[in-house]
PDB file of C-alpha atoms in Angstrom:
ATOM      1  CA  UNK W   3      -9.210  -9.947 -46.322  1.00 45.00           C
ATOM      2  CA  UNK W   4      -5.394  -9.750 -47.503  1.00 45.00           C
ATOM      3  CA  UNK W   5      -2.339 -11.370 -44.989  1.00 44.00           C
ATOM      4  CA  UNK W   6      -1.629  -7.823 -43.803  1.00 40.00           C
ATOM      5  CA  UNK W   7      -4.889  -6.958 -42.257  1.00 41.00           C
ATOM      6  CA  UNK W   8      -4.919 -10.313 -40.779  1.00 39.00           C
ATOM      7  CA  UNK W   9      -1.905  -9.803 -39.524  1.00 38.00           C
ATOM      8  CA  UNK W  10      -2.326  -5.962 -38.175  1.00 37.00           C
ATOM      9  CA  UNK W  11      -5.879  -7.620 -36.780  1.00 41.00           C
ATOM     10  CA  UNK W  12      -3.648 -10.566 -34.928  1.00 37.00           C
ATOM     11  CA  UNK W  13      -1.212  -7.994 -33.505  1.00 39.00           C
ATOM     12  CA  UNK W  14      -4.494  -6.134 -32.317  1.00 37.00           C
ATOM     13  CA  UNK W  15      -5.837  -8.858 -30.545  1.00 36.00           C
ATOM     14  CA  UNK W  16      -2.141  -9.902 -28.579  1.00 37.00           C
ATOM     15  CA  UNK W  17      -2.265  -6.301 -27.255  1.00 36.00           C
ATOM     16  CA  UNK W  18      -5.499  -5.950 -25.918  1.00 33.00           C
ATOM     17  CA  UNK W  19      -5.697  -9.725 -24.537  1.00 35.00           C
ATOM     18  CA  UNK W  20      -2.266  -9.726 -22.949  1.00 34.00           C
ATOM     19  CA  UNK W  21      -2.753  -6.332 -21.367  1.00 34.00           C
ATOM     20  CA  UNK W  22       0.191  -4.766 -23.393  1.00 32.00           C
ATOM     21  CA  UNK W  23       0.364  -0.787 -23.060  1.00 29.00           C
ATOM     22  CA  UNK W  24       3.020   1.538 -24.330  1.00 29.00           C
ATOM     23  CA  UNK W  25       5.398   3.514 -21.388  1.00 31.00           C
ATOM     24  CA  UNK W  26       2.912   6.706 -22.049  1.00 31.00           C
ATOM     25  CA  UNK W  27      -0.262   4.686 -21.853  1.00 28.00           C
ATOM     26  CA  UNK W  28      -2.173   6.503 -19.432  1.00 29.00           C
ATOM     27  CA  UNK W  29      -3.030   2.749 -18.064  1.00 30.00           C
ATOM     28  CA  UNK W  30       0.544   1.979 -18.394  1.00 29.00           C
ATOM     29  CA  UNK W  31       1.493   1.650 -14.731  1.00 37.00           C
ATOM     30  CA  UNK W  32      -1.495   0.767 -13.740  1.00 42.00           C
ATOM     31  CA  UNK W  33      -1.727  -2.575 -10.738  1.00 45.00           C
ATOM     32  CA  UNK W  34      -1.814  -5.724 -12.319  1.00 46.00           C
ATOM     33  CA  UNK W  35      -5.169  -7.611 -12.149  1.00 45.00           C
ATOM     34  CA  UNK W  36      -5.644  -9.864  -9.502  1.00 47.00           C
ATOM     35  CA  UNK W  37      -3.710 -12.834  -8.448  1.00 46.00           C
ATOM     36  CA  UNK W  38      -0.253 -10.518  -9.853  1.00 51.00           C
ATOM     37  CA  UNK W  39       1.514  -9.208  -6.929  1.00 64.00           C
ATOM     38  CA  UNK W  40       1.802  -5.633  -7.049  1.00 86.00           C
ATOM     39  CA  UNK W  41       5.345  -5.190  -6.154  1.00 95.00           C
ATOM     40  CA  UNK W  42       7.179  -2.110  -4.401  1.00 97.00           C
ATOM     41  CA  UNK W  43       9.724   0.192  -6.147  1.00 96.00           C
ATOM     42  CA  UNK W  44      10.917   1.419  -2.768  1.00 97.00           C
ATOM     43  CA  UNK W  45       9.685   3.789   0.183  1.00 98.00           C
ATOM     44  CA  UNK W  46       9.007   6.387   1.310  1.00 98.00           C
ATOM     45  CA  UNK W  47       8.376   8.468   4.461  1.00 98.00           C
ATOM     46  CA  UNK W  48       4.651   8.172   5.489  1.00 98.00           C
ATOM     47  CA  UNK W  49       4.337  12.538   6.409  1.00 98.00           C
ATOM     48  CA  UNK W  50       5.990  15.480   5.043  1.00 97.00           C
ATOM     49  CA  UNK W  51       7.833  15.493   1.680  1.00 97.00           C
ATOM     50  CA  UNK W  52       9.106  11.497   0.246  1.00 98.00           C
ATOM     51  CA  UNK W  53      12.087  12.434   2.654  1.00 98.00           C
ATOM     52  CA  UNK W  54       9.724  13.508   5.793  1.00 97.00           C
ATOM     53  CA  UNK W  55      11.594  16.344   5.792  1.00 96.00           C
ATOM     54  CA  UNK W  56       9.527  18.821   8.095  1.00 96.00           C
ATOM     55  CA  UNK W  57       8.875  16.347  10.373  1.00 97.00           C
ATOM     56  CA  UNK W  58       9.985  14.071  13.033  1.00 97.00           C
ATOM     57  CA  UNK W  59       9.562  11.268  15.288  1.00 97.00           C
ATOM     58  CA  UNK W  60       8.470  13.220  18.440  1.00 93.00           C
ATOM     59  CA  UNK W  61       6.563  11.065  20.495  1.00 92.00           C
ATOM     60  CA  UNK W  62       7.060   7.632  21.419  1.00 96.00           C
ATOM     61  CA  UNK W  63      10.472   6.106  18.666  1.00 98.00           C
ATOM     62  CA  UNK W  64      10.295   2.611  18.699  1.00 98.00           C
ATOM     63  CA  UNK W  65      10.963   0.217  21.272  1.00 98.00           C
ATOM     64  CA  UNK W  66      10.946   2.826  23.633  1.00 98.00           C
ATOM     65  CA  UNK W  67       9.151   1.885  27.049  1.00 97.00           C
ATOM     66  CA  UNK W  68       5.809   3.414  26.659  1.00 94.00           C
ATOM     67  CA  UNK W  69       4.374   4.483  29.926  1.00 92.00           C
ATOM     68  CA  UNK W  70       1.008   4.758  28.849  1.00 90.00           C
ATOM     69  CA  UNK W  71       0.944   1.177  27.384  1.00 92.00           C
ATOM     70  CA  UNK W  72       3.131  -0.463  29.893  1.00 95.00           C
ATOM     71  CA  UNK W  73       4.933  -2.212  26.927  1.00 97.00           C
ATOM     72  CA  UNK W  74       7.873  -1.728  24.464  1.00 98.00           C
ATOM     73  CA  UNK W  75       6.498   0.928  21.671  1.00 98.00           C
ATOM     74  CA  UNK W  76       6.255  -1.407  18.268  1.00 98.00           C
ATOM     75  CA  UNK W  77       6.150   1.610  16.286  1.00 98.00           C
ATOM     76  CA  UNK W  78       7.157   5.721  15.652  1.00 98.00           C
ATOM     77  CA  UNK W  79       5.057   8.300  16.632  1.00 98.00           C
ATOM     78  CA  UNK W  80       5.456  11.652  13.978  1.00 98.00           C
ATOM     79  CA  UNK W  81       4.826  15.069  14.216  1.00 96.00           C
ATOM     80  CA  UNK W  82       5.358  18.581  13.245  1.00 96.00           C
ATOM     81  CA  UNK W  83       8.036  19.518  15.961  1.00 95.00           C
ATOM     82  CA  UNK W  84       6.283  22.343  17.945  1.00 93.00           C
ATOM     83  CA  UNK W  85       3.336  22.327  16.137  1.00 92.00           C
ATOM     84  CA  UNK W  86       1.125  20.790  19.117  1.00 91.00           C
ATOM     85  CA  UNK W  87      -2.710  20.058  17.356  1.00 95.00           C
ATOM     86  CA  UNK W  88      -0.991  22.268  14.261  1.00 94.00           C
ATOM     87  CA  UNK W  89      -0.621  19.023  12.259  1.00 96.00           C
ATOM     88  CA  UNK W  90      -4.499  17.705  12.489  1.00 97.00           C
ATOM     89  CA  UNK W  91      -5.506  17.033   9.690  1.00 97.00           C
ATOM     90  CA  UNK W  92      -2.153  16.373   7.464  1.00 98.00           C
ATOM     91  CA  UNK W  93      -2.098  14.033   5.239  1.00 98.00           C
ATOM     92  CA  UNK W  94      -0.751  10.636   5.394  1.00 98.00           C
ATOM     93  CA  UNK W  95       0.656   9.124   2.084  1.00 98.00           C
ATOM     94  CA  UNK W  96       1.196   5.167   1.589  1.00 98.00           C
ATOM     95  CA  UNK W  97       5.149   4.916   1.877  1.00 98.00           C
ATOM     96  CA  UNK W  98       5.070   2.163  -0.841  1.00 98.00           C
ATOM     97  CA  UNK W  99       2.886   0.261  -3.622  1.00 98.00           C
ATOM     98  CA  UNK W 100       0.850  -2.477  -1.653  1.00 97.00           C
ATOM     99  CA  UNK W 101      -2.921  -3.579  -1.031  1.00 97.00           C
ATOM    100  CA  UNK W 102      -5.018  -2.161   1.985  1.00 98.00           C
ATOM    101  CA  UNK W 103      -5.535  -4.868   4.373  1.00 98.00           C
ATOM    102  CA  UNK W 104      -7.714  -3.622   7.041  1.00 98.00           C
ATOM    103  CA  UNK W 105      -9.192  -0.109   6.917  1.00 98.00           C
ATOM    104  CA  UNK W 106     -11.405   0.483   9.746  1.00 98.00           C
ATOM    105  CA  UNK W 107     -11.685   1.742  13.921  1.00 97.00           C
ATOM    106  CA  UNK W 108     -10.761   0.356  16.708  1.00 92.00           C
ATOM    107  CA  UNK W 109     -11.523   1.289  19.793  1.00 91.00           C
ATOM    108  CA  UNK W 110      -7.357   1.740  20.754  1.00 91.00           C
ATOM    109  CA  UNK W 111      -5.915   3.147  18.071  1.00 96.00           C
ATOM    110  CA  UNK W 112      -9.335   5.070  15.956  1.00 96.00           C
ATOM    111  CA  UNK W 113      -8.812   4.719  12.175  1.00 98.00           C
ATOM    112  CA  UNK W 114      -6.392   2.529  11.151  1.00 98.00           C
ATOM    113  CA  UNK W 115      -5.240   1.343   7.543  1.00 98.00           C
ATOM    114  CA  UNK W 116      -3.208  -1.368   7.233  1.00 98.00           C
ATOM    115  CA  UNK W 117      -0.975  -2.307   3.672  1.00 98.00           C
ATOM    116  CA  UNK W 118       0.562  -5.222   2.691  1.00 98.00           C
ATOM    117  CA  UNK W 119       4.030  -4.928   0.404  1.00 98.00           C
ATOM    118  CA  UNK W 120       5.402  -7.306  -1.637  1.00 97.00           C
ATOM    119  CA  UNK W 121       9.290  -6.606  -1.529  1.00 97.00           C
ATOM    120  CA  UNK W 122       8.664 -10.090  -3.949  1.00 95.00           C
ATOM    121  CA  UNK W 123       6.611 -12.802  -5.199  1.00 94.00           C
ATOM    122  CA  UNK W 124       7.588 -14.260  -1.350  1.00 95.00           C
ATOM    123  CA  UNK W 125       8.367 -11.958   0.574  1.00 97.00           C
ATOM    124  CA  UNK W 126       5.799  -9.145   2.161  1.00 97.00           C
ATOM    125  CA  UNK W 127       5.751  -6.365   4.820  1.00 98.00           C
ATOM    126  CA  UNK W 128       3.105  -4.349   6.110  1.00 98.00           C
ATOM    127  CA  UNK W 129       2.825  -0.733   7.191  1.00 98.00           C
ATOM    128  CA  UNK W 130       0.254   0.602   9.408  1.00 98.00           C
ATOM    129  CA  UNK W 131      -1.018   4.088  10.288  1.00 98.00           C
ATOM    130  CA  UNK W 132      -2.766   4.783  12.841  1.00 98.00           C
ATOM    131  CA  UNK W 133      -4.839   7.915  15.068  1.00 97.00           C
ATOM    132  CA  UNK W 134      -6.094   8.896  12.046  1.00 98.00           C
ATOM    133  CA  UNK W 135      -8.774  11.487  11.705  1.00 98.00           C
ATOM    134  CA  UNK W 136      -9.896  10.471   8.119  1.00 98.00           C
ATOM    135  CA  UNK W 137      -9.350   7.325   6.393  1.00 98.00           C
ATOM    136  CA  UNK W 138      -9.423   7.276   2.140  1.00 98.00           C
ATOM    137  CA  UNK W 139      -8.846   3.528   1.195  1.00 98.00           C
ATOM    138  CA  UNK W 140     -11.196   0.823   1.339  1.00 98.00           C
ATOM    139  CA  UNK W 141      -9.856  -3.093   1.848  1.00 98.00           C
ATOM    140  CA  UNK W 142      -8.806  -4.215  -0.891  1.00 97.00           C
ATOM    141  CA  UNK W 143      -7.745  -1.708  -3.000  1.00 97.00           C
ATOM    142  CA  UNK W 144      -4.411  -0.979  -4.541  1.00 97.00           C
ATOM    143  CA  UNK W 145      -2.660   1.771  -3.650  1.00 98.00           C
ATOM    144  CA  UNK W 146       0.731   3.798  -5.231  1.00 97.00           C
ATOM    145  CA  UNK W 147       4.120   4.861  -3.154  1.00 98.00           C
ATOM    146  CA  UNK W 148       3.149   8.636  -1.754  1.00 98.00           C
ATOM    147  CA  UNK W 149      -0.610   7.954  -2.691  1.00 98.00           C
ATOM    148  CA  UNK W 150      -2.723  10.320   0.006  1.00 98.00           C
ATOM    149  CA  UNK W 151      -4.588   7.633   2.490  1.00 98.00           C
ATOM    150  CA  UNK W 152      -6.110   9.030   5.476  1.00 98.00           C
ATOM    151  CA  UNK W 153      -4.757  12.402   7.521  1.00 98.00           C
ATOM    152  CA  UNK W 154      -3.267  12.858  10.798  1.00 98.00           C
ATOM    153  CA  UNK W 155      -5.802  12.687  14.063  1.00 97.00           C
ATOM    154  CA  UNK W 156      -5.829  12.564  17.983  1.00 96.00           C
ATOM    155  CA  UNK W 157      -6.951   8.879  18.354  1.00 94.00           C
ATOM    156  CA  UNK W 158     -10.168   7.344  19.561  1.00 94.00           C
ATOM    157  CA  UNK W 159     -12.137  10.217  20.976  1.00 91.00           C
ATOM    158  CA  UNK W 160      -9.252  12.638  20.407  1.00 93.00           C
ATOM    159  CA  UNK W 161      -7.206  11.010  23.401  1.00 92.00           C
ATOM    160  CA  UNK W 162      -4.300  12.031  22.366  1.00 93.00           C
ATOM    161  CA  UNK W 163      -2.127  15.038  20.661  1.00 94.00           C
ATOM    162  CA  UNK W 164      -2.067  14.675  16.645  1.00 96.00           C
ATOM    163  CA  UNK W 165       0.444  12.463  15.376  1.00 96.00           C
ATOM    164  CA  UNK W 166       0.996   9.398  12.977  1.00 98.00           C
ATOM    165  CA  UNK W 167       1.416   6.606  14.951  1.00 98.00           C
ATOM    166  CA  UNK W 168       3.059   4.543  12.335  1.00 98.00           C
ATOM    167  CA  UNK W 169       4.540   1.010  12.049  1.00 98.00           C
ATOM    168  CA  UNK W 170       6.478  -1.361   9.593  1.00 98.00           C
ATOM    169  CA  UNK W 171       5.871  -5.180  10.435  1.00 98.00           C
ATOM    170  CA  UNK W 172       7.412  -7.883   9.016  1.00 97.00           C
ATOM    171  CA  UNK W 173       4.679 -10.680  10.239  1.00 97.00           C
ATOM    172  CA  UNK W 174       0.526 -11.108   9.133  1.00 97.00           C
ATOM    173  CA  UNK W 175      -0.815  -9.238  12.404  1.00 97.00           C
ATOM    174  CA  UNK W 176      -4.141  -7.645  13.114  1.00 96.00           C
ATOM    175  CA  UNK W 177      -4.288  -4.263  12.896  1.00 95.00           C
ATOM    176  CA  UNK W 178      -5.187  -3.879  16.533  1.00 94.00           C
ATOM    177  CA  UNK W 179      -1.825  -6.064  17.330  1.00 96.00           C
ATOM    178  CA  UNK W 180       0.004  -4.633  19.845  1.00 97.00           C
ATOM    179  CA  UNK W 181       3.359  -6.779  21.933  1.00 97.00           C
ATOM    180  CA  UNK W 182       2.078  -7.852  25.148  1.00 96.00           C
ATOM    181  CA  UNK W 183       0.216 -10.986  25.758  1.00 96.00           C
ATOM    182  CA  UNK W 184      -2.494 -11.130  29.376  1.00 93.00           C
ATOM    183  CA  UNK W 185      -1.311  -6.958  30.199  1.00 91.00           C
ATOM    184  CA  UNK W 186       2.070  -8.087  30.197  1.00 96.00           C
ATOM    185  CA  UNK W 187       4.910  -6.734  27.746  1.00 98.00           C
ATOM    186  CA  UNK W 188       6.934  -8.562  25.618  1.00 98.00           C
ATOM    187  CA  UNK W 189      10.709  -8.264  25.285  1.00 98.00           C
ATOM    188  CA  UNK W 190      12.091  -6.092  23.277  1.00 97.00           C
ATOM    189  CA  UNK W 191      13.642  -9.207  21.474  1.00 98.00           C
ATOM    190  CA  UNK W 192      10.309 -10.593  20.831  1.00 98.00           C
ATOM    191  CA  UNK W 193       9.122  -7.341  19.521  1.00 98.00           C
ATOM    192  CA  UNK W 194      11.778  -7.506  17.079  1.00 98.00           C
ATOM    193  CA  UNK W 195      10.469 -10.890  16.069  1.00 98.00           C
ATOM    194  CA  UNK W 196       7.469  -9.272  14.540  1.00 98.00           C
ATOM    195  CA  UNK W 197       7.939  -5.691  14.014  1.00 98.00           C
ATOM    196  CA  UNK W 198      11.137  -3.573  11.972  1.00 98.00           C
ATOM    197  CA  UNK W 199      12.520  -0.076  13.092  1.00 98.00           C
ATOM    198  CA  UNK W 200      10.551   2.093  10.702  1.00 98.00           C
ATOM    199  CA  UNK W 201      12.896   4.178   9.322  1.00 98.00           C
ATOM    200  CA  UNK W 202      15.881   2.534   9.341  1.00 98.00           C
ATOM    201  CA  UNK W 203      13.767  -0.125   7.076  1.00 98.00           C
ATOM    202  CA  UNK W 204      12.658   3.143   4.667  1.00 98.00           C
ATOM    203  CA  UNK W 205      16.008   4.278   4.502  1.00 98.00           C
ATOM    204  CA  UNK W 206      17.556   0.937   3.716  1.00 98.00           C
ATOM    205  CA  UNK W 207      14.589   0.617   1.205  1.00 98.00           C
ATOM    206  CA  UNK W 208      14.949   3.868  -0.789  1.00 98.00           C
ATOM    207  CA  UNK W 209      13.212   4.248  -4.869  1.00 96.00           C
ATOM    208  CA  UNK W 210      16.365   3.687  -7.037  1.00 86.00           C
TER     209      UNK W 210
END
């Protein structure tokens, strides 16, 4: 076999063993395998267009006294204003790249999927959505900014109106976390310890 074919053959090898792929590789973009951290590129809005234009935070904003949970509301609660039931069944997108953490019931909040984001190599946040009517990610998969998850649902045994309940956290929680310790609330300074205003985070943590 001459140099040249040995060489083309060494080249051949690099790029397959390293993982290399051209920009219009359909695998181009793909997650890294594991042990990588699959880092964000930004945010977006969890309903609606990247924007969530077409919708709002209608319920419960957070840190808002919640009456129904006698505590400090660590999350936003979105809907189609006026729509009532009309936005069952919407669907819920991942607002960044990350890994499903916890995709599952509970008996407060009904489906749940939680994601963890790596904003770096250190440095991590995790989004939740709850209520859900459907959930489509498993534990342990990797998902894409605006990737469809789950849709919008009424909560364990449809106690509730449709909306997203939806949360950004900044510490490793459970996904049935919720600030109040014994029935009794935290402070709204504690709260802060542990979760981040949703959408003043996504806006402050746009796609370039």
């Amino acid at each position: 076999m001459t140099g040249k074919c040995w060489l083309l053959m060494l080249c051949l090898f690099t790029a397959f063993a390293t993982g290399c792929l051209s920009p219009d590789h359909p695998g181009a973009n793909s997650p890294p395998p594991g042990g990588t951290y699959f880092l964000t590129d930004g945010f977006d809005f969890p309903v609606g267009d990247p924007d969530g234009r077409g919708w709002a935070v209608t319920g419960y904003d957070f840190l808002e006294w919640s009456g129904y949970s006698n505590s400090y509301h660590p999350g936003e609660d979105w809907n189609i204003p006026g729509a009532g039931n009309g936005d069952w069944g919407e669907t819920v997108y991942a607002v960044a790249n990350g890994e499903v953490v916890f995709s599952g019931w509970n008996t407060a909040l009904g489906n749940v999927v939680l994601i963890k984001h790596a904003l770096s190599p250190t440095d991590f946040v995790w989004s939740q959505y709850a209520h859900l009517e459907e959930r489509w990610v498993d534990r342990g998969e990797r998902v894409y900014r605006r990737q469809p998850i789950g849709t919008v649902g009424r909560g364990p045994n449809n106690t509730f109106a449709a909306h997203l309940h939806f949360e950004i956290r900044k510490a490793d929680l459970p996904a049935n976390a919720w600030p109040r310790t014994g029935g009794v609330a935290w402070s709204r300074s504690k709260v802060t310890d542990f979760w981040l205003h949703p959408s003043v985070f996504i806006k402050h943590n746009r796609p370039q």
